mmCIF file of C-alpha atoms in Angstrom:
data_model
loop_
_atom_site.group_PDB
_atom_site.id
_atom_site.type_symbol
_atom_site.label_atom_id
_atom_site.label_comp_id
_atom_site.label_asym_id
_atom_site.label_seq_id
_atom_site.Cartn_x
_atom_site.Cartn_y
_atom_site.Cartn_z
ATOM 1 C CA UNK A 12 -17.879 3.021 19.906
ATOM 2 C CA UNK A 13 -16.284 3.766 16.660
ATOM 3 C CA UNK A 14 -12.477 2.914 16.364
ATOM 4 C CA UNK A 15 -9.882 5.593 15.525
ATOM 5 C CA UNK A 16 -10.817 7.091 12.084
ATOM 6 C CA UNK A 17 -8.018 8.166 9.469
ATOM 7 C CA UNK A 18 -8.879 10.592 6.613
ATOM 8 C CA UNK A 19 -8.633 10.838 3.896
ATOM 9 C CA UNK A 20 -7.341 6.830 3.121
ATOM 10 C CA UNK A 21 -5.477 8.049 0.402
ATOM 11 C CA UNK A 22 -4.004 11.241 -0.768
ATOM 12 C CA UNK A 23 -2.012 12.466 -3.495
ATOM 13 C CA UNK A 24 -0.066 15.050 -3.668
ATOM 14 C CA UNK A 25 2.645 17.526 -6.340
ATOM 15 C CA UNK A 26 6.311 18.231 -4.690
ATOM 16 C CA UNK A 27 5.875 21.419 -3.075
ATOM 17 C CA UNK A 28 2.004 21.287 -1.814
ATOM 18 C CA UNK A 29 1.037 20.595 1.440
ATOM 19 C CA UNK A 30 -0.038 17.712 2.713
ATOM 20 C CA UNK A 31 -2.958 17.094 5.717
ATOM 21 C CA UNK A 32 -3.854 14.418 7.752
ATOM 22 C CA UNK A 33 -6.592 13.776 10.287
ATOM 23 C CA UNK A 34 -7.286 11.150 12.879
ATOM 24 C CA UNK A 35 -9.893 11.368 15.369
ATOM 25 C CA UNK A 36 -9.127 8.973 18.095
ATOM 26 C CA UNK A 37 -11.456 6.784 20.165
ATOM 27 C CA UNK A 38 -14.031 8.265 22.578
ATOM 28 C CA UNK A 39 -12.662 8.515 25.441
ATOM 29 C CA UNK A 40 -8.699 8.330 24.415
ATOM 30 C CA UNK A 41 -6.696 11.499 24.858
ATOM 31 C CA UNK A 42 -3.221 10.447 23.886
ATOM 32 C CA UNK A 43 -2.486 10.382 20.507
ATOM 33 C CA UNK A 44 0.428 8.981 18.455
ATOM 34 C CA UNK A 45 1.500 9.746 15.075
ATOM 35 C CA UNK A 46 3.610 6.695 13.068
ATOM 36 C CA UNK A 47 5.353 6.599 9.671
ATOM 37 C CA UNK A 48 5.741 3.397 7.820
ATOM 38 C CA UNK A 49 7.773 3.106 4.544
ATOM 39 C CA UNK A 50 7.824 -0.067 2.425
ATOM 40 C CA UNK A 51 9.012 -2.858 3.549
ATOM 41 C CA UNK A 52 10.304 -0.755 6.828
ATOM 42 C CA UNK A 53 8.763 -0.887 10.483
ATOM 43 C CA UNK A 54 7.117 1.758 12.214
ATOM 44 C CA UNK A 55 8.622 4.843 12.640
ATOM 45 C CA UNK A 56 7.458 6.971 15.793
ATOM 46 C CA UNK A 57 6.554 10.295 15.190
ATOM 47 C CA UNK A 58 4.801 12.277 17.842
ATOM 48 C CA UNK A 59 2.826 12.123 21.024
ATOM 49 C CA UNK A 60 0.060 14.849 21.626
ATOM 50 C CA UNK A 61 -2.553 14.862 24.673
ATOM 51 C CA UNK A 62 -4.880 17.808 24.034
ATOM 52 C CA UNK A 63 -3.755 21.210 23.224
ATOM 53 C CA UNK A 64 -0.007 19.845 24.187
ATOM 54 C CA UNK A 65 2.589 18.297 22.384
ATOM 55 C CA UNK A 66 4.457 15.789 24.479
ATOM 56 C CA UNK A 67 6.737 14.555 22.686
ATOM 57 C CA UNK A 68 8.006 15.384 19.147
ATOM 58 C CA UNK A 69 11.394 13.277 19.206
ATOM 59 C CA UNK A 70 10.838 11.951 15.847
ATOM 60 C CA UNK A 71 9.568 14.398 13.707
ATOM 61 C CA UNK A 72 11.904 15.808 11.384
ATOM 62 C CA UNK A 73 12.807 19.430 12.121
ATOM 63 C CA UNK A 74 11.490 21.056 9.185
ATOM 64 C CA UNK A 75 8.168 20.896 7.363
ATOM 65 C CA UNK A 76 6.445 18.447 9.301
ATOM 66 C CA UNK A 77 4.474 19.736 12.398
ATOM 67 C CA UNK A 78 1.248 18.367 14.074
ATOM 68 C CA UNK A 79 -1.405 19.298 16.972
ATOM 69 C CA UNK A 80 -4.419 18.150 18.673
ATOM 70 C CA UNK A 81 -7.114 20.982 19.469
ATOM 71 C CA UNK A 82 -9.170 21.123 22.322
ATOM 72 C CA UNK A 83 -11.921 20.354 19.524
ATOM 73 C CA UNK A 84 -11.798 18.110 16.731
ATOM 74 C CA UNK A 85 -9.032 16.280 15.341
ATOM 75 C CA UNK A 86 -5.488 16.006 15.715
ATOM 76 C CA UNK A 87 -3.873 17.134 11.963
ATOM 77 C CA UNK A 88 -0.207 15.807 10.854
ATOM 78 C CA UNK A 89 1.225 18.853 8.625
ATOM 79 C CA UNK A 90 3.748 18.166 5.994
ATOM 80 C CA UNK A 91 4.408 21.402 3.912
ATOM 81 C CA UNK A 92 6.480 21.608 0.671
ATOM 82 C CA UNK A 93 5.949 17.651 0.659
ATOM 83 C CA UNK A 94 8.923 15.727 -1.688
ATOM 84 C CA UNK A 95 9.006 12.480 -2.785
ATOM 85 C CA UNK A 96 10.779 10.940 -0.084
ATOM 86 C CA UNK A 97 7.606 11.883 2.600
ATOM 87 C CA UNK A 98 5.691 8.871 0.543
ATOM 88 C CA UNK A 99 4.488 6.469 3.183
ATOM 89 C CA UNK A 100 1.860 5.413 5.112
ATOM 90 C CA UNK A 101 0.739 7.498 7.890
ATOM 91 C CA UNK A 102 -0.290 5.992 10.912
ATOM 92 C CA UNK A 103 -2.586 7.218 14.140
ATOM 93 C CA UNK A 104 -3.121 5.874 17.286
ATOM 94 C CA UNK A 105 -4.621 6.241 20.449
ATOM 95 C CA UNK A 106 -5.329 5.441 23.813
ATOM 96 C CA UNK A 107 -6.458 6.166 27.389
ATOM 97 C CA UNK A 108 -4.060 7.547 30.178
ATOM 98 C CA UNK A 109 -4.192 4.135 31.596
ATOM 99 C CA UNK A 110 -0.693 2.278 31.548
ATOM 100 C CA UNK A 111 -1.382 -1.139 30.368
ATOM 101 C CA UNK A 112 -3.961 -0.820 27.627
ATOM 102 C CA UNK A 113 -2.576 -1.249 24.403
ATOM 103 C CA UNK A 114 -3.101 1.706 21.851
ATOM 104 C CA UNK A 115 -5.454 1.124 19.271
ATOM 105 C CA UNK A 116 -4.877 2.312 15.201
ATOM 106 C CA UNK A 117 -6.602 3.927 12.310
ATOM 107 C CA UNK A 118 -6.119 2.256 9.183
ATOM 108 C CA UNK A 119 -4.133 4.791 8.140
ATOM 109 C CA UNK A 120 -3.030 7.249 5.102
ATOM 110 C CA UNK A 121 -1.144 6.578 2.377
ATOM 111 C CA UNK A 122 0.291 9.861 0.654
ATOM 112 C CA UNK A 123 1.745 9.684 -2.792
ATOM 113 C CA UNK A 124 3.824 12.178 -3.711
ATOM 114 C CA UNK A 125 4.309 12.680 -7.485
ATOM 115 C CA UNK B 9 14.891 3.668 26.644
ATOM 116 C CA UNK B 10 12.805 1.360 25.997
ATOM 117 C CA UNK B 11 13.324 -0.990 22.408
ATOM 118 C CA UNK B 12 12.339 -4.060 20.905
ATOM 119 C CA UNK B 13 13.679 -6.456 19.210
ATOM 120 C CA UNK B 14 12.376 -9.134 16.528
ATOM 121 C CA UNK B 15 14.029 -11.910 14.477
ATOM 122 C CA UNK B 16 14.087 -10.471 10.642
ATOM 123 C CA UNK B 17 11.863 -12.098 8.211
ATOM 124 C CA UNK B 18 10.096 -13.134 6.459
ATOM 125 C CA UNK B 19 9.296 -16.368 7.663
ATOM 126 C CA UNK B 20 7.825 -19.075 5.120
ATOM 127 C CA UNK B 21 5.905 -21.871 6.365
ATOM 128 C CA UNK B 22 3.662 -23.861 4.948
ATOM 129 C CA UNK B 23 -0.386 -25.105 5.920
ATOM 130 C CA UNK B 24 -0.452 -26.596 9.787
ATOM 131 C CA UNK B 25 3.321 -25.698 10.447
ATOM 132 C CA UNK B 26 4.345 -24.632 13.980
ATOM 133 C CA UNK B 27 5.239 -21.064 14.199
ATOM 134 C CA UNK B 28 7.410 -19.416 16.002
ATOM 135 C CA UNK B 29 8.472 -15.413 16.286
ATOM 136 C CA UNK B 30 10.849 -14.095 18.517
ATOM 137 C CA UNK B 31 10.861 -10.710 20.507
ATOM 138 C CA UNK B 32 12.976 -9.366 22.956
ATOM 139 C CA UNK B 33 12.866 -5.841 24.869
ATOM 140 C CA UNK B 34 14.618 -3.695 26.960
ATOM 141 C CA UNK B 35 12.267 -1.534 29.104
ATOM 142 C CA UNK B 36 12.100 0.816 31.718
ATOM 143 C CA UNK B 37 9.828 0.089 34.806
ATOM 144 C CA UNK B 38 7.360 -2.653 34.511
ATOM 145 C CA UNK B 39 6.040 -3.200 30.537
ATOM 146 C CA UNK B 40 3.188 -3.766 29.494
ATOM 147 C CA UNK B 41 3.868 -6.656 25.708
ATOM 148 C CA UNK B 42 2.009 -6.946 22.956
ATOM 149 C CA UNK B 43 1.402 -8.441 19.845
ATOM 150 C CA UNK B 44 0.076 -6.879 16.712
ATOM 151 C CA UNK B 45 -0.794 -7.955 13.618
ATOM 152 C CA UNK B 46 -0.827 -6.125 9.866
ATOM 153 C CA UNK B 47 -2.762 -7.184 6.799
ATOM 154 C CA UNK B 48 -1.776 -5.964 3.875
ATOM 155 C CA UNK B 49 -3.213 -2.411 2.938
ATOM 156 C CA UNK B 50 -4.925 -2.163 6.742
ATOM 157 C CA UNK B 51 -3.961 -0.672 10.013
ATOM 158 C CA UNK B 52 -2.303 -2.331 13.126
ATOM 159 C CA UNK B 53 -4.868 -4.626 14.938
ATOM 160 C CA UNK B 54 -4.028 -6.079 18.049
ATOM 161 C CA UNK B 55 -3.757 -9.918 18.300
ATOM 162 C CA UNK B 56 -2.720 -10.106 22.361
ATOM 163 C CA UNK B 57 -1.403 -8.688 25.215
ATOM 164 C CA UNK B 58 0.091 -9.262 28.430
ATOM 165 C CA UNK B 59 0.684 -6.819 31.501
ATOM 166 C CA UNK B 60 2.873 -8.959 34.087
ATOM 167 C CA UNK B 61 5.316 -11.958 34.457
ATOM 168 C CA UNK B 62 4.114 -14.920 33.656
ATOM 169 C CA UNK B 63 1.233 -13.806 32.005
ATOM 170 C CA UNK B 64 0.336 -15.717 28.822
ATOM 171 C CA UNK B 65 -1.582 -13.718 26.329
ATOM 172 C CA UNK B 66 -4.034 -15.926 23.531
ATOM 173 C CA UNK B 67 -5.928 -15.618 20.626
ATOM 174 C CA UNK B 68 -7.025 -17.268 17.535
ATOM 175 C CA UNK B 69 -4.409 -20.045 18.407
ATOM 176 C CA UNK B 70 -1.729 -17.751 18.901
ATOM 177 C CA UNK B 71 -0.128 -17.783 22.525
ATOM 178 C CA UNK B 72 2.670 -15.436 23.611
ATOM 179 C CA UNK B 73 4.200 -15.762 27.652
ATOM 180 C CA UNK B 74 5.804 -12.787 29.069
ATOM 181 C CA UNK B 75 9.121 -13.948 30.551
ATOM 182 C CA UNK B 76 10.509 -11.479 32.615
ATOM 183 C CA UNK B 77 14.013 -13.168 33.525
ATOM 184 C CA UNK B 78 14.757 -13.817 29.558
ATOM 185 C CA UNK B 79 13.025 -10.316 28.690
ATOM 186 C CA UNK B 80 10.970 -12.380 26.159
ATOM 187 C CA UNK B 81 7.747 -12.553 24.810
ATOM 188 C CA UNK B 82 7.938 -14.815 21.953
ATOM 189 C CA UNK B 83 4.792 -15.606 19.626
ATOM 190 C CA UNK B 84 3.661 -19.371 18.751
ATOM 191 C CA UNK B 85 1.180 -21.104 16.948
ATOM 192 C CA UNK B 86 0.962 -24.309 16.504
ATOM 193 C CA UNK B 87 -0.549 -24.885 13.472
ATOM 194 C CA UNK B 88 -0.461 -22.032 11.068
ATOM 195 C CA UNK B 89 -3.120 -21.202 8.234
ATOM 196 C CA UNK B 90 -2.506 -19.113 4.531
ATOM 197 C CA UNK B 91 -5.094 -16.329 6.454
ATOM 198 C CA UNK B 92 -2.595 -15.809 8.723
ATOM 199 C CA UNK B 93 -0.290 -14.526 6.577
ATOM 200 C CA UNK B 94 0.339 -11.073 7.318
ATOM 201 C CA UNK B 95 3.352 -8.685 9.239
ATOM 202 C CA UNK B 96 3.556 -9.336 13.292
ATOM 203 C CA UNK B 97 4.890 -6.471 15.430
ATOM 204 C CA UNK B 98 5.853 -7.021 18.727
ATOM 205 C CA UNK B 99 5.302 -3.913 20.998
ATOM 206 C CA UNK B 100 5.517 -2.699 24.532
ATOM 207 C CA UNK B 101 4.618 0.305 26.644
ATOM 208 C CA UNK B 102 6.359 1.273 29.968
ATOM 209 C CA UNK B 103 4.869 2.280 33.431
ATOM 210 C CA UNK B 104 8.258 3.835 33.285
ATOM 211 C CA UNK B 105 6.947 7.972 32.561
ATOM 212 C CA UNK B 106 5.989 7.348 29.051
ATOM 213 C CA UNK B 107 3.302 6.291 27.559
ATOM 214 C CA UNK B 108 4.319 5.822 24.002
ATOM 215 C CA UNK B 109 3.989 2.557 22.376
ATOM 216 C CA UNK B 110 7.406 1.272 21.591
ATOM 217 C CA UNK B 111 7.203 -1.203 18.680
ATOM 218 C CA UNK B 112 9.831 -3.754 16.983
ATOM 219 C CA UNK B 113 10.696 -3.860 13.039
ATOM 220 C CA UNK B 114 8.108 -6.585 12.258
ATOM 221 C CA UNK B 115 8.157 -10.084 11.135
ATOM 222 C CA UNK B 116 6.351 -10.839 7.653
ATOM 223 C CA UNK B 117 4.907 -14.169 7.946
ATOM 224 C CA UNK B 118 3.980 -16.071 4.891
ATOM 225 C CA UNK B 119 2.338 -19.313 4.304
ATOM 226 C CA UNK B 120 1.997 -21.578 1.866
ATOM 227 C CA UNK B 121 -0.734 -24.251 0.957
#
């Protein structure tokens, strides 16, 4: 059973252009959380996404970022118009609708904006 | 809501040291505590877990008790090596309605020969 898988592992990208992640979560696992970790900084909760819903979005910022989690294929963090300041490491996990079981994590992305 | 709670770091020991991190939470319902663990350039792993009072969680030496009258879940070790160097996050998710893994600030642990 392959773990949760993160792609690309690195990406680098101008101000302006948009950036796109992927994470395809465990088999099995249809709850999916997105995290943000600057340097030095903890982990920043993003967004929680079962399939085809958004459940909650509480710490996205308002503008530019969005993300979603088809019926097929992976779920895809959006950051349009990136800027400097989106330069972290981007973090997906996931787990079963099972309270309890701990949530298991990618290995991440780490965008670069230059 | 839920939060957690770690001491700041980073924490130096040095080779065969006794380690201690501590983590409190505030919770709604009945949490579920864990313990994760960071090396540098990777993902979260988990390093143990426990899902009730009184429950000690273990691995690789490391022991952690869930202690629901102190709202504790402190991580030990008593003898720490330079491959355990790394960032610990304590975490916890709640029976309470959500399911979304509530995690502290992390503790960077580093240890010396």
């Amino acid at each position: 059973n392959a773990g949760v898988m993160q792609n690309p592992r690195h990406l680098v990208r101008r101000r302006g252009q948009e950036a796109r992640l992927r994470c395809s979560p465990m088999k099995g696992h249809s709850h999916v959380y997105w995290y943000r970790q600057l340097p030095e900084e903890g982990l920043k909760f993003m967004v929680y996404l079962q399939k085809e819903n958004i459940i909650d979005e509480s710490g996205m910022p308002k503008e530019r970022f969005s993300a979603e989690f088809p019926k097929e294929g992976p779920s895809i963090l959006r950051i349009q118009q990136v800027v400097r300041g989106d330069s972290a490491a981007y973090f997906c996990a996931s787990s079963p609708p099972t309270s309890g079981i701990e949530a298991f994590f990618g290995q991440g992305t780490r965008l670069t904006v230059v | 809501g839920n939060s957690v709670t770690q001491m700041e770091g980073p924490v130096t020991l040095s080779e065969e040291a006794f380690l201690t991190i501590n983590c409190t939470y505030t919770a709604t319902g009945y949490p579920s505590l864990f313990w994760y663990v960071q090396y540098p350039g990777e993902g979260l792993q988990l390093l143990l877990k426990a899902t009730k009072a009184d429950d000690k969680g273990s691995n690789k030496g490391f022991e952690a008790t869930y202690r629901k009258e102190t709202t504790s879940f402190h991580l030990e070790k008593g003898s720490v090596q330079v491959s355990d160097s790394a960032v610990y996050f304590c975490a916890l998710t709640s029976s309470g309605g959500s399911y979304i893994p509530t995690f502290g600030r992390g503790t960077s642990l580093i240890v010396h020969p």
